Short mmCIF file of C-alpha atoms in Angstrom, two decimals:
data_model
loop_
_atom_site.label_atom_id
_atom_site.label_comp_id
_atom_site.label_asym_id
_atom_site.label_seq_id
_atom_site.Cartn_x
_atom_site.Cartn_y
_atom_site.Cartn_z
CA MET A 1 -19.61 12.05 8.05
CA GLY A 2 -21.85 9.34 7.35
CA THR A 3 -21.50 6.62 4.60
CA GLU A 4 -24.42 5.41 2.38
CA LEU A 5 -24.81 1.98 1.33
CA SER A 6 -24.72 1.16 -2.40
CA GLY A 7 -24.10 -1.93 -4.54
CA ILE A 8 -22.11 0.21 -7.35
CA PRO A 9 -21.52 3.83 -8.04
CA SER A 10 -24.17 6.14 -9.24
CA ALA A 11 -25.14 5.85 -13.34
CA SER A 12 -23.64 9.44 -13.69
CA VAL A 13 -20.08 7.56 -13.20
CA PRO A 14 -18.95 6.35 -16.55
CA GLU A 15 -19.10 2.70 -17.23
CA PRO A 16 -15.51 1.99 -17.54
CA VAL A 17 -14.84 3.50 -14.12
CA ARG A 18 -17.39 1.12 -12.56
CA LEU A 19 -15.56 -1.76 -13.77
CA ASP A 20 -13.11 -3.76 -11.56
CA ALA A 21 -9.86 -4.10 -13.10
CA VAL A 22 -10.12 -7.66 -14.33
CA GLU A 23 -13.76 -6.87 -15.94
CA LEU A 24 -12.07 -3.74 -17.74
CA SER A 25 -9.52 -5.61 -19.15
CA TRP A 26 -11.81 -8.35 -20.32
CA SER A 27 -14.01 -5.33 -21.93
CA ILE A 28 -10.97 -4.08 -23.62
CA ARG A 29 -9.69 -7.19 -24.93
CA GLN A 30 -13.20 -7.94 -26.28
CA ARG A 31 -13.25 -4.72 -27.77
CA GLU A 32 -16.59 -3.71 -25.98
CA LEU A 33 -14.71 -0.78 -24.98
CA SER A 34 -12.00 1.18 -26.92
CA CYS A 35 -9.02 2.31 -25.18
CA VAL A 36 -9.93 5.86 -26.00
CA GLN A 37 -13.06 5.42 -24.27
CA VAL A 38 -11.57 4.12 -21.11
CA ALA A 39 -9.14 6.96 -21.17
CA GLU A 40 -11.73 9.76 -21.45
CA ALA A 41 -13.80 7.79 -18.83
CA PHE A 42 -10.87 7.85 -16.35
CA LEU A 43 -9.79 11.41 -17.29
CA THR A 44 -13.50 12.92 -16.67
CA GLN A 45 -13.51 10.84 -13.31
CA ILE A 46 -10.26 12.65 -12.28
CA ASP A 47 -11.04 16.03 -13.25
CA ARG A 48 -14.45 15.54 -11.29
CA PHE A 49 -13.05 14.18 -8.17
CA ASN A 50 -9.42 14.71 -7.66
CA PRO A 51 -10.28 18.20 -6.66
CA LEU A 52 -11.89 16.78 -3.55
CA VAL A 53 -9.19 14.52 -2.32
CA ASN A 54 -5.72 15.71 -4.15
CA ALA A 55 -4.69 12.04 -4.86
CA LEU A 56 -3.00 12.85 -8.26
CA VAL A 57 -0.07 14.94 -9.11
CA SER A 58 2.12 16.01 -12.01
CA ARG A 59 -0.72 15.02 -14.39
CA ALA A 60 0.22 14.21 -17.99
CA ASP A 61 -0.99 16.27 -20.79
CA GLU A 62 -4.68 15.09 -21.84
CA GLN A 63 -4.16 15.24 -25.51
CA ASP A 64 -0.94 13.10 -25.10
CA VAL A 65 -2.86 10.31 -22.95
CA LEU A 66 -5.55 10.18 -25.82
CA ALA A 67 -2.97 9.75 -28.27
CA GLN A 68 -1.44 6.77 -26.54
CA ALA A 69 -4.84 5.37 -26.09
CA ARG A 70 -5.53 5.64 -29.84
CA ALA A 71 -2.22 4.02 -30.36
CA ARG A 72 -3.49 1.05 -28.08
CA ASP A 73 -6.72 0.84 -30.33
CA ASP A 74 -4.77 0.67 -33.43
CA GLU A 75 -2.66 -2.12 -31.93
CA LEU A 76 -5.64 -4.05 -31.20
CA GLY A 77 -6.86 -3.58 -34.62
CA ARG A 78 -3.71 -5.31 -35.94
CA GLY A 79 -4.27 -8.02 -33.54
CA GLU A 80 -1.43 -7.27 -31.08
CA TYR A 81 -2.22 -7.10 -27.52
CA ALA A 82 0.29 -6.14 -24.99
CA GLY A 83 -1.16 -7.60 -21.96
CA TRP A 84 -4.06 -7.40 -19.41
CA MET A 85 -3.13 -3.92 -18.63
CA HIS A 86 -3.78 -2.78 -22.32
CA GLY A 87 -5.27 0.69 -22.56
CA PHE A 88 -5.32 0.92 -18.57
CA PRO A 89 -4.35 4.55 -17.24
CA ILE A 90 -2.09 4.32 -14.36
CA ALA A 91 -0.53 6.94 -11.84
CA VAL A 92 2.78 5.94 -10.30
CA LYS A 93 3.49 6.89 -6.57
CA ASP A 94 5.82 9.85 -6.52
CA LEU A 95 8.82 7.98 -4.96
CA SER A 96 9.27 6.05 -8.05
CA ASP A 97 10.55 7.02 -11.44
CA ALA A 98 8.15 7.20 -14.45
CA ALA A 99 9.72 8.18 -17.69
CA GLY A 100 8.55 11.68 -18.65
CA PHE A 101 7.42 12.72 -15.03
CA PRO A 102 9.09 14.30 -12.29
CA THR A 103 9.95 12.21 -9.27
CA THR A 104 9.56 14.87 -6.51
CA GLN A 105 9.25 12.77 -3.44
CA GLY A 106 6.96 15.50 -2.13
CA PHE A 107 9.93 17.59 -1.47
CA GLN A 108 11.41 19.34 -4.61
CA ARG A 109 10.51 19.60 -8.29
CA SER A 110 13.34 18.52 -10.59
CA GLY A 111 13.69 17.47 -14.27
CA ASP A 112 11.50 14.60 -15.50
CA ALA A 113 12.88 10.91 -15.04
CA THR A 114 14.39 9.55 -18.29
CA GLU A 115 13.91 6.11 -17.16
CA ASP A 116 11.23 3.54 -15.71
CA ALA A 117 11.61 1.86 -12.33
CA LEU A 118 11.70 -1.60 -13.23
CA PHE A 119 8.14 -2.44 -12.08
CA VAL A 120 6.71 0.69 -13.86
CA ARG A 121 8.20 -0.44 -17.11
CA ARG A 122 6.75 -3.79 -16.65
CA MET A 123 3.27 -2.27 -16.18
CA LYS A 124 3.79 -0.28 -19.22
CA GLU A 125 4.98 -3.34 -21.34
CA ALA A 126 1.67 -4.78 -20.34
CA GLY A 127 -0.06 -2.00 -22.03
CA ALA A 128 -0.74 0.65 -19.10
CA ILE A 129 -0.56 4.49 -19.84
CA VAL A 130 0.90 6.82 -17.13
CA VAL A 131 -1.43 9.45 -16.54
CA GLY A 132 0.45 11.22 -13.53
CA LYS A 133 2.04 10.45 -10.20
CA THR A 134 0.10 9.61 -6.80
CA ASN A 135 0.98 12.08 -3.96
CA VAL A 136 3.17 11.03 -1.00
CA PRO A 137 4.12 12.59 2.15
CA GLU A 138 7.65 14.37 2.05
CA PHE A 139 10.23 11.54 1.26
CA GLY A 140 7.36 9.28 1.81
CA LEU A 141 7.85 9.46 5.84
CA GLY A 142 4.83 9.30 7.96
CA SER A 143 1.42 7.73 7.28
CA HIS A 144 -0.30 10.92 6.41
CA THR A 145 0.14 12.22 2.93
CA PHE A 146 0.94 15.94 2.90
CA ASN A 147 3.97 17.90 1.52
CA SER A 148 4.80 21.74 0.81
CA LEU A 149 4.62 21.06 -2.98
CA PHE A 150 1.01 19.68 -3.66
CA GLY A 151 -0.69 19.99 -0.33
CA THR A 152 -2.67 17.15 1.75
CA THR A 153 -4.33 14.08 0.18
CA THR A 154 -7.54 13.66 2.09
CA ASN A 155 -9.74 10.64 2.86
CA PRO A 156 -12.70 9.66 0.29
CA TYR A 157 -14.83 9.01 3.26
CA ASP A 158 -14.49 12.28 4.66
CA GLN A 159 -12.26 15.34 3.16
CA THR A 160 -11.52 16.46 6.73
CA ARG A 161 -9.43 13.57 7.44
CA THR A 162 -6.33 11.76 6.27
CA ALA A 163 -6.03 9.23 3.42
CA GLY A 164 -2.92 7.57 5.06
CA GLY A 165 0.23 7.13 3.65
CA SER A 166 2.65 7.00 2.32
CA SER A 167 0.55 5.36 -0.52
CA GLY A 168 -2.06 8.07 0.43
CA GLY A 169 -2.56 9.46 -3.10
CA ALA A 170 -2.73 5.95 -4.54
CA ALA A 171 -5.42 4.63 -2.02
CA ALA A 172 -7.63 7.71 -2.37
CA ALA A 173 -7.50 7.53 -6.12
CA LEU A 174 -8.37 3.94 -6.16
CA ALA A 175 -11.41 4.61 -3.63
CA MET A 176 -12.68 7.50 -5.89
CA ARG A 177 -12.57 5.30 -9.01
CA MET A 178 -9.97 7.41 -10.58
CA LEU A 179 -7.47 4.34 -11.29
CA PRO A 180 -8.29 1.01 -12.03
CA VAL A 181 -5.16 -0.41 -9.90
CA ALA A 182 -2.32 1.29 -8.41
CA ASP A 183 1.29 0.53 -7.47
CA GLY A 184 2.69 1.65 -3.67
CA SER A 185 5.39 0.87 -1.45
CA ASP A 186 5.79 0.09 2.07
CA PHE A 187 8.20 0.42 4.78
CA MET A 188 6.05 0.97 7.82
CA GLY A 189 2.62 0.24 6.67
CA SER A 190 2.85 2.65 3.60
CA LEU A 191 0.59 0.10 1.62
CA ARG A 192 -1.28 -1.20 4.77
CA ASN A 193 -2.36 1.78 6.44
CA PRO A 194 -3.70 4.10 3.49
CA ALA A 195 -5.64 1.09 2.09
CA ALA A 196 -7.06 0.52 5.47
CA PHE A 197 -8.00 4.35 5.76
CA CYS A 198 -9.56 4.30 2.33
CA ASN A 199 -11.35 0.91 2.26
CA VAL A 200 -9.20 -0.79 -0.48
CA LEU A 201 -6.84 -3.65 -0.47
CA SER A 202 -3.02 -3.92 -0.82
CA LEU A 203 -0.36 -6.51 -0.48
CA ARG A 204 2.89 -5.93 0.98
CA PRO A 205 5.06 -8.79 -0.68
CA GLY A 206 7.98 -10.58 0.82
CA PHE A 207 11.39 -9.52 0.08
CA GLY A 208 12.58 -10.31 -3.46
CA ARG A 209 9.06 -10.78 -4.69
CA ILE A 210 9.06 -7.76 -6.64
CA PRO A 211 12.93 -7.25 -7.63
CA ALA A 212 14.88 -4.41 -6.55
CA PRO A 213 18.57 -3.88 -6.78
CA GLY A 214 21.16 -4.70 -4.35
CA PHE A 215 22.34 -7.34 -1.85
CA LEU A 216 20.78 -5.89 1.28
CA SER A 217 16.93 -6.63 1.75
CA ASP A 218 15.74 -3.05 2.35
CA PRO A 219 12.83 -3.00 4.37
CA SER A 220 11.13 -0.84 2.16
CA VAL A 221 9.15 -2.99 -0.70
CA PRO A 222 6.92 -2.00 -3.76
CA GLY A 223 3.55 -3.69 -3.89
CA PRO A 224 0.21 -3.61 -5.58
CA MET A 225 -3.17 -2.00 -4.46
CA ALA A 226 -6.52 -2.69 -5.95
CA ARG A 227 -10.40 -2.86 -4.87
CA THR A 228 -10.45 -6.67 -5.23
CA VAL A 229 -8.31 -9.64 -4.74
CA ARG A 230 -8.23 -10.71 -8.17
CA ASP A 231 -7.03 -7.42 -9.45
CA LEU A 232 -4.42 -7.43 -6.59
CA ALA A 233 -3.12 -10.75 -7.89
CA MET A 234 -3.15 -9.56 -11.53
CA LEU A 235 -1.08 -6.64 -10.63
CA LEU A 236 1.26 -8.63 -8.60
CA SER A 237 1.69 -10.95 -11.42
CA THR A 238 2.89 -7.99 -13.70
CA MET A 239 5.09 -6.40 -11.07
CA ALA A 240 6.85 -9.64 -9.74
CA GLY A 241 9.23 -11.96 -11.29
CA PRO A 242 12.99 -12.48 -11.26
CA ASP A 243 15.43 -9.83 -12.70
CA GLU A 244 19.30 -10.25 -13.36
CA ARG A 245 19.98 -6.82 -11.75
CA ALA A 246 18.15 -8.04 -8.80
CA PRO A 247 20.18 -10.67 -6.93
CA LEU A 248 17.90 -11.24 -4.16
CA SER A 249 14.73 -11.64 -6.40
CA MET A 250 12.75 -14.72 -6.07
CA PRO A 251 12.88 -16.94 -9.11
CA GLN A 252 9.39 -18.21 -9.27
CA ASP A 253 6.95 -17.73 -12.11
CA PRO A 254 4.76 -14.67 -11.41
CA ALA A 255 2.07 -16.45 -13.68
CA LEU A 256 1.21 -18.34 -10.60
CA PHE A 257 -0.90 -14.97 -9.59
CA THR A 258 -3.03 -15.05 -12.73
CA GLY A 259 -4.91 -18.12 -11.45
CA ALA A 260 -8.36 -18.61 -9.92
CA PRO A 261 -8.07 -17.83 -6.39
CA GLN A 262 -10.77 -20.06 -5.09
CA ARG A 263 -10.09 -22.72 -2.44
CA ASP A 264 -11.49 -24.40 0.44
CA VAL A 265 -10.47 -22.37 3.34
CA SER A 266 -12.08 -24.55 6.13
CA GLY A 267 -9.72 -25.89 8.94
CA LEU A 268 -6.88 -23.15 8.40
CA ARG A 269 -5.75 -21.86 11.61
CA ILE A 270 -5.35 -18.29 12.18
CA GLY A 271 -3.43 -16.59 15.08
CA TRP A 272 -4.89 -13.54 16.40
CA ILE A 273 -2.24 -10.83 17.33
CA GLY A 274 -4.72 -8.11 18.31
CA ASP A 275 -2.96 -5.38 20.33
CA PHE A 276 -0.33 -7.89 21.80
CA ASP A 277 -2.34 -8.18 25.05
CA GLY A 278 -2.51 -4.34 25.55
CA TYR A 279 0.94 -3.46 24.61
CA LEU A 280 -0.33 -1.42 21.70
CA ALA A 281 -2.60 1.74 22.30
CA THR A 282 -5.80 1.68 20.12
CA GLU A 283 -8.64 3.86 19.35
CA PRO A 284 -11.89 2.71 20.78
CA GLY A 285 -13.71 0.95 18.21
CA VAL A 286 -10.49 -0.33 16.07
CA LEU A 287 -10.18 -3.51 17.69
CA ASP A 288 -13.87 -4.42 17.82
CA LEU A 289 -13.87 -4.09 13.99
CA CYS A 290 -10.86 -6.23 13.68
CA ARG A 291 -12.58 -8.85 15.96
CA ASP A 292 -15.45 -8.89 13.80
CA ALA A 293 -13.16 -9.89 10.91
CA ALA A 294 -11.76 -12.52 12.80
CA GLY A 295 -15.28 -13.83 13.37
CA LEU A 296 -15.82 -13.73 9.77
CA PHE A 297 -12.90 -15.84 9.25
CA GLU A 298 -14.51 -18.25 11.65
CA SER A 299 -17.71 -18.34 9.78
CA LEU A 300 -15.83 -19.24 6.68
CA GLY A 301 -14.65 -22.42 8.78
CA CYS A 302 -11.15 -21.10 9.94
CA VAL A 303 -10.04 -21.82 13.51
CA VAL A 304 -8.91 -18.41 15.14
CA GLU A 305 -7.37 -18.43 18.57
CA PRO A 306 -4.84 -15.94 20.32
CA VAL A 307 -1.31 -16.07 19.73
CA PRO A 308 0.86 -16.03 22.90
CA ARG A 309 2.53 -12.62 24.10
CA LEU A 310 5.38 -11.94 21.74
CA PRO A 311 8.56 -9.80 22.51
CA VAL A 312 7.31 -7.01 20.49
CA GLU A 313 9.13 -4.06 22.53
CA GLN A 314 12.30 -5.95 21.22
CA ALA A 315 11.14 -5.84 17.93
CA TRP A 316 10.35 -2.21 17.79
CA GLU A 317 14.05 -1.03 19.02
CA THR A 318 15.38 -3.40 16.19
CA PHE A 319 12.98 -1.87 13.72
CA LEU A 320 13.98 1.93 14.86
CA LEU A 321 17.45 0.88 13.97
CA TRP A 322 16.79 -0.21 10.38
CA ARG A 323 14.80 2.69 9.86
CA ARG A 324 17.33 5.23 10.86
CA TRP A 325 19.89 3.19 8.87
CA MET A 326 17.84 2.90 5.51
CA VAL A 327 16.43 6.29 5.51
CA GLY A 328 19.51 8.27 6.79
CA GLU A 329 21.42 6.63 4.01
CA LYS A 330 19.03 7.82 1.30
CA LEU A 331 18.59 11.11 2.80
CA HIS A 332 21.85 12.24 4.33
CA GLU A 333 23.30 13.75 1.14
CA VAL A 334 20.23 16.10 1.15
CA TYR A 335 20.66 16.91 4.78
CA ARG A 336 24.17 18.06 4.32
CA SER A 337 22.93 21.11 2.42
CA PRO A 338 22.27 23.83 4.95
CA THR A 339 19.56 25.33 2.63
CA ALA A 340 17.89 21.80 1.77
CA ARG A 341 18.12 20.74 5.60
CA ALA A 342 16.13 23.89 6.68
CA ARG A 343 13.40 22.84 4.24
CA MET A 344 13.21 19.19 5.63
CA LYS A 345 10.40 18.45 7.77
CA PRO A 346 11.19 17.73 11.57
CA GLU A 347 10.54 13.94 10.75
CA ALA A 348 13.07 13.53 8.08
CA ARG A 349 15.86 15.42 10.01
CA PHE A 350 15.08 13.08 13.01
CA GLU A 351 15.73 10.31 10.94
CA VAL A 352 18.83 11.34 9.39
CA GLU A 353 20.33 12.67 12.77
CA GLY A 354 19.81 9.14 14.32
CA TYR A 355 21.61 7.93 11.23
CA LEU A 356 24.36 9.80 11.90
CA GLU A 357 24.77 8.77 15.34
CA LEU A 358 24.78 4.91 14.43
CA THR A 359 27.86 2.86 15.05
CA VAL A 360 29.02 -0.39 13.60
CA HIS A 361 27.58 -2.01 16.81
CA ASP A 362 24.25 -0.51 15.96
CA ILE A 363 24.17 -1.89 12.35
CA ALA A 364 25.42 -5.41 13.85
CA ALA A 365 22.48 -5.28 16.46
CA ALA A 366 19.90 -4.40 13.59
CA ARG A 367 21.08 -7.30 11.43
CA SER A 368 21.16 -9.91 14.58
CA GLY A 369 17.90 -8.46 15.93
CA ARG A 370 16.04 -8.87 12.54
CA ASP A 371 17.22 -12.50 12.30
CA GLU A 372 15.86 -13.14 15.51
CA TRP A 373 12.61 -11.64 15.15
CA ARG A 374 12.25 -13.69 11.72
CA GLY A 375 12.86 -16.67 13.60
CA LEU A 376 10.35 -16.11 16.22
CA VAL A 377 7.86 -14.97 13.86
CA SER A 378 8.61 -18.18 11.49
CA ASP A 379 8.17 -20.51 14.38
CA LEU A 380 4.66 -19.33 14.88
CA PHE A 381 3.83 -20.76 11.32
CA ASP A 382 4.60 -24.18 12.81
CA ARG A 383 1.28 -23.77 14.57
CA TYR A 384 -0.80 -21.26 12.65
CA ASP A 385 -1.38 -20.98 8.78
CA PHE A 386 -1.68 -17.28 8.98
CA LEU A 387 -1.54 -14.40 11.64
CA LEU A 388 -4.27 -11.67 11.79
CA ALA A 389 -3.68 -8.20 13.29
CA PRO A 390 -5.06 -4.47 13.02
CA SER A 391 -3.58 -2.66 10.04
CA ALA A 392 -3.79 0.68 11.83
CA GLN A 393 -4.37 1.81 15.65
CA VAL A 394 -6.20 4.65 15.04
CA PHE A 395 -9.24 5.56 12.53
CA PRO A 396 -8.41 8.13 9.90
CA PHE A 397 -7.50 11.41 11.81
CA ASP A 398 -7.97 15.06 11.34
CA ALA A 399 -6.18 16.22 8.24
CA GLU A 400 -4.82 19.08 9.77
CA LEU A 401 -2.73 17.06 12.18
CA ARG A 402 0.63 16.02 11.38
CA TRP A 403 0.36 12.79 13.32
CA PRO A 404 -1.66 11.55 16.45
CA ALA A 405 0.21 12.82 19.54
CA GLU A 406 -1.79 10.22 21.89
CA ILE A 407 -4.00 7.56 21.22
CA ASP A 408 -6.80 6.79 23.79
CA GLY A 409 -5.00 9.00 26.29
CA ARG A 410 -1.61 7.21 25.80
CA PRO A 411 1.31 9.43 24.45
CA MET A 412 3.42 8.66 21.29
CA ASP A 413 6.74 9.10 21.68
CA THR A 414 7.79 9.49 18.02
CA TYR A 415 6.01 10.56 14.89
CA HIS A 416 5.51 6.82 13.80
CA ARG A 417 4.81 5.23 17.01
CA TRP A 418 1.05 5.27 16.32
CA MET A 419 1.81 2.99 13.45
CA GLU A 420 3.69 0.28 15.43
CA THR A 421 1.10 -2.49 14.62
CA THR A 422 2.54 -2.62 11.21
CA ALA A 423 6.61 -2.71 12.08
CA PRO A 424 6.89 -6.28 13.47
CA TRP A 425 5.66 -7.62 9.85
CA THR A 426 8.19 -5.35 8.06
CA LEU A 427 10.87 -6.76 10.19
CA SER A 428 10.02 -10.21 9.75
CA GLY A 429 9.87 -9.79 6.18
CA HIS A 430 6.78 -12.06 5.59
CA PRO A 431 3.99 -11.08 3.02
CA VAL A 432 0.90 -9.06 4.55
CA LEU A 433 -2.55 -8.48 3.01
CA ASN A 434 -4.42 -5.75 4.02
CA LEU A 435 -8.22 -6.49 3.94
CA PRO A 436 -10.78 -4.17 4.67
CA ALA A 437 -12.57 -4.67 8.21
CA GLY A 438 -15.76 -2.43 8.17
CA PHE A 439 -16.78 0.92 9.34
CA HIS A 440 -16.94 2.71 12.66
CA ASP A 441 -20.10 4.61 13.63
CA SER A 442 -18.60 7.84 12.30
CA GLY A 443 -18.46 6.21 8.76
CA LEU A 444 -14.50 5.74 8.91
CA PRO A 445 -13.01 2.51 7.79
CA THR A 446 -10.19 0.18 9.05
CA GLY A 447 -8.58 -2.76 7.89
CA VAL A 448 -6.69 -6.02 9.14
CA GLN A 449 -3.60 -7.20 8.36
CA LEU A 450 -3.46 -10.97 7.10
CA ILE A 451 0.20 -12.07 7.62
CA GLY A 452 1.39 -15.13 5.64
CA PRO A 453 4.27 -17.62 5.73
CA GLY A 454 7.41 -16.97 3.65
CA HIS A 455 6.82 -16.92 -0.06
CA GLY A 456 3.05 -17.37 0.84
CA GLU A 457 1.74 -14.58 -1.21
CA TRP A 458 -0.82 -16.74 -3.27
CA SER A 459 -2.17 -18.68 -0.10
CA LEU A 460 -2.85 -15.09 1.41
CA LEU A 461 -4.62 -13.93 -1.88
CA GLN A 462 -6.70 -16.99 -1.80
CA LEU A 463 -7.62 -16.69 1.88
CA GLY A 464 -8.28 -12.88 1.15
CA HIS A 465 -10.50 -14.08 -1.76
CA ALA A 466 -12.71 -16.03 0.51
CA TYR A 467 -13.02 -13.31 2.78
CA GLU A 468 -13.88 -10.85 0.11
CA GLN A 469 -16.56 -12.87 -0.98
CA ALA A 470 -18.04 -13.00 2.49
CA SER A 471 -17.57 -9.24 3.21
CA ASP A 472 -16.85 -7.06 0.17
CA TRP A 473 -16.72 -3.82 1.86
CA VAL A 474 -15.38 -2.04 -1.07
CA HIS A 475 -18.29 -2.50 -3.37
CA THR A 476 -20.94 -2.42 -0.63
CA VAL A 477 -19.90 0.95 1.26
CA LEU A 478 -18.91 3.58 -1.35
CA PRO A 479 -17.09 7.07 -0.61
CA PRO A 480 -20.04 9.50 -0.17
CA PRO A 481 -19.15 11.44 -3.31
CA LEU A 482 -19.74 8.53 -5.42
CA THR A 483 -23.35 7.63 -4.06
#
């Protein structure tokens, strides 16, 4: 399917939907647009385009959304302003709780959640209105969003292709202008892969940037998705910040991310990871676009040079241990029910069965291996300011497939091996920004991972902003249904 060039969506798309989130926020604050107008515009956009991509599920009652929007307008009339998301329609990824909506995880319908996840509560406190949930793979497993409850989320650029996952519903909704911003989460590229497949931006924060309960740094972290770096930074400022119930949360003031992202990037050193000297299988064309992105950084004055070969095979084995441990811990109770087990997809059973075979020595190896890999990657930041790698090893594939069984003739031995490019940076815990990298001749997009030093989210966003100003794929190449 081809892709047409255009600066903005067609005039038939309502004005609020054409605005980036920061622009929309300003228009609401200045009362150039009412919250009701915004809600009506986005609901219309959802009604029109969600049937094409199946990104939003468990939708709220329209009249309830409009009533909340009127209440937001009344607040503005009284001089009360909740925050930069005042009147924003949002949809929460269907792995996280939003009060009044079911959290199905793409597996089972249940009663509505009674409480919000912490980051959801923060978005609502900033004025957002929840209009539904975004679709996910079953239990969030696999970078392809399909499940037996709601079906498949397809790609905005070609509805025969996948939108990626597990934040596929969020990425597709953003690309189709059905939401101004979106939340996602990421264990093995679940923020990065769908953003790359749908030509939008995402940020996998470092551990503790967005607080989560517990004393163990689970490799799965929530994070923001958006169509511009400024929007991404603003959503991060809302989701981030310390919380007493999260002992590993960072104490840094998230207001940092509301600043102007402009900076001089000339002279910054970027290490090119690529495919680890041929270790990773990649679909023809992916690396070419990622090298073009590296060249764009060079045009900005950055110095890009190849990184010496890393022991990535070791990182993969360590990652698998963490994957089985964390996923199995969450799903083994479901697995114990013969009825539920029979309904679980094979990929979920694979993870739980691996978990049940783990020993205390495996857990020790996971912990020590992760520490060692973090050290190796951290050492790279003595030489480089940032690292650059592909966000995906393939272009969006046929939505009828479960996952790519091979890449360029090389077989994949697990359901997630085709996304190995994301695993090393999950394991190291460094923040990662996905940036659009352009389009294949087929009209399908891909992206690059910009990896920053520990606690380096702001510097990532600043460099990403410079790249965005020079490329701006999001606004230049729109999904064909919007042109």
